[in-house]
Every structure is written in C-alpha cells, then in structure tokens.
GROMACS .gro file of C-alpha atoms in nm:
model
  177
    1MET     CA    1 -15.857  -1.722   4.805
    2HIS     CA    2 -15.586  -1.570   4.628
    3MET     CA    3 -15.268  -1.419   4.738
    4GLN     CA    4 -15.246  -1.063   4.816
    5ARG     CA    5 -14.930  -0.909   4.631
    6LYS     CA    6 -14.709  -0.781   4.804
    7VAL     CA    7 -14.470  -0.466   4.805
    8LYS     CA    8 -14.075  -0.596   4.864
    9LEU     CA    9 -13.842  -0.350   4.913
   10PHE     CA   10 -13.506  -0.482   4.782
   11ILE     CA   11 -13.199  -0.301   4.864
   12ALA     CA   12 -12.867  -0.270   4.930
   13PRO     CA   13 -12.686   0.054   5.127
   14SER     CA   14 -12.383   0.093   5.299
   15LEU     CA   15 -12.387   0.010   5.672
   16ASP     CA   16 -12.519   0.437   5.707
   17CYS     CA   17 -12.805   0.348   5.551
   18TYR     CA   18 -12.719   0.537   5.220
   19ILE     CA   19 -12.792   0.409   4.900
   20ALA     CA   20 -12.540   0.584   4.638
   21ARG     CA   21 -12.336   0.797   4.670
   22SER     CA   22 -12.464   1.200   4.669
   23ASP     CA   23 -12.322   1.186   4.267
   24GLY     CA   24 -12.542   0.878   4.260
   25SER     CA   25 -12.316   0.651   4.189
   26VAL     CA   26 -12.293   0.272   4.327
   27ASP     CA   27 -11.988   0.138   4.213
   28TRP     CA   28 -11.903   0.043   4.587
   29LEU     CA   29 -12.182  -0.239   4.518
   30PHE     CA   30 -12.072  -0.580   4.520
   31THR     CA   31 -12.064  -0.757   4.229
   32ASP     CA   32 -11.925  -1.096   4.230
   33GLY     CA   33 -12.224  -1.317   4.346
   34ASP     CA   34 -12.578  -1.315   4.286
   35TYR     CA   35 -12.645  -1.332   4.696
   36GLY     CA   36 -13.031  -1.389   4.638
   37TYR     CA   37 -13.125  -1.132   4.332
   38ALA     CA   38 -13.226  -1.425   4.078
   39LYS     CA   39 -13.443  -1.605   4.274
   40PHE     CA   40 -13.612  -1.233   4.429
   41TYR     CA   41 -13.617  -1.152   4.038
   42ASP     CA   42 -13.783  -1.481   3.963
   43SER     CA   43 -14.067  -1.416   4.238
   44ILE     CA   44 -14.140  -1.033   4.136
   45ASP     CA   45 -14.388  -0.893   3.740
   46THR     CA   46 -14.326  -0.533   3.837
   47VAL     CA   47 -14.039  -0.274   3.920
   48ILE     CA   48 -14.138   0.036   4.082
   49MET     CA   49 -13.903   0.308   4.127
   50GLY     CA   50 -13.822   0.639   4.106
   51ARG     CA   51 -13.676   0.864   3.829
   52GLU     CA   52 -13.359   0.918   3.953
   53THR     CA   53 -13.293   0.534   4.055
   54TYR     CA   54 -13.429   0.438   3.710
   55GLU     CA   55 -13.160   0.679   3.522
   56THR     CA   56 -12.879   0.574   3.748
   57VAL     CA   57 -13.016   0.159   3.667
   58LEU     CA   58 -13.029   0.311   3.291
   59LYS     CA   59 -12.648   0.352   3.292
   60LEU     CA   60 -12.554  -0.003   3.447
   61GLU     CA   61 -12.858  -0.231   3.158
   62GLU     CA   62 -12.990  -0.056   2.836
   63HIS     CA   63 -13.295  -0.170   2.824
   64PRO     CA   64 -13.385  -0.272   3.234
   65TYR     CA   65 -13.619  -0.531   3.312
   66LYS     CA   66 -13.720  -0.595   2.994
   67ASP     CA   67 -13.960  -0.880   3.081
   68LYS     CA   68 -14.120  -0.765   3.390
   69LYS     CA   69 -14.399  -0.448   3.352
   70CYS     CA   70 -14.184  -0.141   3.492
   71TYR     CA   71 -14.355   0.178   3.689
   72VAL     CA   72 -14.151   0.484   3.690
   73PHE     CA   73 -14.251   0.781   3.994
   74THR     CA   74 -14.166   1.125   3.849
   75ARG     CA   75 -14.325   1.484   3.814
   76ASN     CA   76 -14.342   1.475   3.476
   77PRO     CA   77 -14.569   1.189   3.429
   78GLY     CA   78 -14.720   1.026   3.065
   79GLU     CA   79 -14.409   0.936   2.889
   80LYS     CA   80 -14.404   0.523   2.756
   81TYR     CA   81 -14.111   0.325   2.652
   82ARG     CA   82 -14.071   0.012   2.570
   83ASN     CA   83 -14.223  -0.184   2.897
   84VAL     CA   84 -14.188   0.135   3.173
   85GLU     CA   85 -14.434   0.329   3.200
   86PHE     CA   86 -14.426   0.746   3.416
   87VAL     CA   87 -14.658   0.799   3.610
   88SER     CA   88 -14.669   1.069   3.955
   89ASP     CA   89 -14.918   0.910   4.163
   90VAL     CA   90 -14.715   0.700   4.391
   91VAL     CA   91 -14.944   0.581   4.633
   92GLY     CA   92 -15.271   0.524   4.402
   93VAL     CA   93 -15.069   0.319   4.191
   94THR     CA   94 -14.878   0.100   4.432
   95GLU     CA   95 -15.207   0.059   4.619
   96SER     CA   96 -15.372  -0.061   4.263
   97LEU     CA   97 -15.087  -0.259   4.209
   98VAL     CA   98 -15.111  -0.457   4.570
   99ARG     CA   99 -15.557  -0.494   4.503
  100SER     CA  100 -15.436  -0.684   4.153
  101THR     CA  101 -15.597  -1.016   4.217
  102GLU     CA  102 -15.276  -1.089   3.919
  103GLY     CA  103 -14.947  -1.140   3.909
  104LYS     CA  104 -14.671  -1.171   4.149
  105ASP     CA  105 -14.530  -0.934   4.369
  106ILE     CA  106 -14.378  -0.640   4.314
  107TRP     CA  107 -13.997  -0.472   4.343
  108LEU     CA  108 -13.988  -0.164   4.526
  109GLU     CA  109 -13.680  -0.099   4.378
  110GLY     CA  110 -13.592   0.259   4.540
  111GLY     CA  111 -13.515   0.618   4.573
  112GLY     CA  112 -13.514   0.711   4.919
  113GLU     CA  113 -13.849   0.963   4.855
  114ILE     CA  114 -14.029   0.699   4.720
  115ASN     CA  115 -13.904   0.468   4.999
  116SER     CA  116 -14.084   0.669   5.204
  117ILE     CA  117 -14.362   0.783   5.083
  118LEU     CA  118 -14.461   0.411   5.069
  119LEU     CA  119 -14.397   0.338   5.377
  120ASP     CA  120 -14.534   0.627   5.586
  121ALA     CA  121 -14.847   0.495   5.322
  122GLY     CA  122 -14.821   0.137   5.451
  123LEU     CA  123 -14.741  -0.034   5.143
  124ILE     CA  124 -14.423  -0.153   5.164
  125HIS     CA  125 -14.494  -0.600   5.333
  126GLU     CA  126 -14.192  -0.689   5.315
  127ILE     CA  127 -13.758  -0.484   5.332
  128ILE     CA  128 -13.510  -0.748   5.194
  129VAL     CA  129 -13.167  -0.559   5.273
  130SER     CA  130 -12.834  -0.639   5.170
  131VAL     CA  131 -12.545  -0.447   5.362
  132HIS     CA  132 -12.270  -0.403   5.237
  133PRO     CA  133 -11.917  -0.317   5.485
  134ILE     CA  134 -11.898  -0.033   5.328
  135ILE     CA  135 -11.921   0.364   5.553
  136LEU     CA  136 -11.986   0.656   5.296
  137GLY     CA  137 -12.003   0.873   5.486
  138SER     CA  138 -12.260   1.072   5.311
  139GLY     CA  139 -12.523   0.967   5.019
  140ILE     CA  140 -12.841   0.961   4.893
  141PRO     CA  141 -13.032   0.794   5.239
  142MET     CA  142 -13.265   0.453   5.261
  143PHE     CA  143 -13.519   0.645   5.380
  144ASN     CA  144 -13.516   1.068   5.383
  145ASN     CA  145 -13.553   1.195   5.738
  146GLY     CA  146 -13.855   1.265   5.900
  147ILE     CA  147 -14.110   0.911   5.802
  148LYS     CA  148 -14.290   0.730   6.046
  149GLN     CA  149 -14.182   0.450   6.255
  150ALA     CA  150 -14.224   0.143   6.166
  151ASP     CA  151 -14.208  -0.219   6.339
  152MET     CA  152 -14.089  -0.523   6.216
  153LYS     CA  153 -14.016  -0.887   6.237
  154LEU     CA  154 -13.702  -1.079   6.095
  155VAL     CA  155 -13.815  -1.350   5.864
  156ASP     CA  156 -13.477  -1.485   5.773
  157LEU     CA  157 -13.085  -1.329   5.806
  158VAL     CA  158 -12.812  -1.457   5.565
  159ARG     CA  159 -12.416  -1.388   5.629
  160TYR     CA  160 -12.170  -1.417   5.336
  161ASP     CA  161 -11.826  -1.422   5.392
  162ASN     CA  162 -11.750  -1.134   5.187
  163GLY     CA  163 -11.898  -0.941   5.525
  164LEU     CA  164 -12.255  -0.868   5.324
  165VAL     CA  165 -12.555  -0.892   5.559
  166GLN     CA  166 -12.864  -1.003   5.416
  167MET     CA  167 -13.133  -0.901   5.648
  168HIS     CA  168 -13.545  -1.000   5.581
  169TYR     CA  169 -13.779  -0.845   5.734
  170GLN     CA  170 -14.179  -0.783   5.764
  171LEU     CA  171 -14.343  -0.500   5.834
  172LEU     CA  172 -14.639  -0.595   6.113
  173ASP     CA  173 -14.824  -0.243   6.032
  174ALA     CA  174 -14.824  -0.264   5.670
  175LEU     CA  175 -15.204  -0.243   5.476
  176LEU     CA  176 -15.363  -0.541   5.336
  177ILE     CA  177 -15.584  -0.429   5.127
   0.00000   0.00000   0.00000
C-alpha cells in the first residue's frame, strides 16, 4: 500500500496574517536562517501557487524550484516554461496530483486566493505556518474572507529566539483521495 501524497501549505505570515504587503513585497520576512525550509523542501517534489505569488518569487530568483515540478494557477493557462506549467483548474489539477501514486508531497506556496480555494475543497492536508513577530496592518491575507471553518490538530510547535513561531497543523477534514 502506498502513502497518499499530501498538500502542505508552508507559509510565513505576519502576526496579523498577511503574507505580503499590499504591493506584494515580502521585505519584512526573516532571511537570516533556514527555519526548517531545507528539510521541508527535500520532502516535496511539486510546487503549486498562484500567478501573483509566482511573479513575486521570480523577483527573488530567476529560475525558482528548478529541481521540482511547478504548477502556476492562472486565468490564462497554456504557457509552459522550463519546469513550470500554467493551468487554470486549481481543484482538478490538485486532486490529480494527490491521487498520483508516485511522488513526494506537494507544496502549496500560496497566494491567498488559491489557499482559500484548496482549503474549501478539502485539499490542504497540513499547514506549516511560520508567524513573524510583526504587524503589517494591511496587505495580502493568508486566506480570503468567506472561507469555511477548518478544524486542525497541532502536530508540532517551534519557537525561535528572534520571536518567530512555527506551528505545524494537520487538517482533520482533508480529503483522502
């Protein structure tokens, strides 16, 4: 029997749950340490994200995730570039990836809209959230308003000296496909 691939939201919001400033900037994120990123990155082979998140990532690195398969959800699908495929069916593509019998887990990198769609569809299995000790006051929220309730179980909690707190949750009502 094979283990089901899981969709894991690995994300770093501010204390008031914004994942970026209103202009998409993430200049406030801590970059002085790993915070579990390398171990997490080794556990996945696929990255999924929204178009705006992808555009932000490109500003940080020319060819991000070159060793992973990457799906970018957009209203204008069809493009392919290196290991990146641009698709529009967020739920269908994610369900197909989860059903796949081969592969490691799947990183949902975000955007607030895609996070909300996949949470409502029951397709997020775990959330690893690294809360930065800053209040932005406004910005791009981790989830859109109007999402349904999601019950979770705390799996792990790590506290860093600089005030960052990383919480690892398992969603109790995630779909097992």
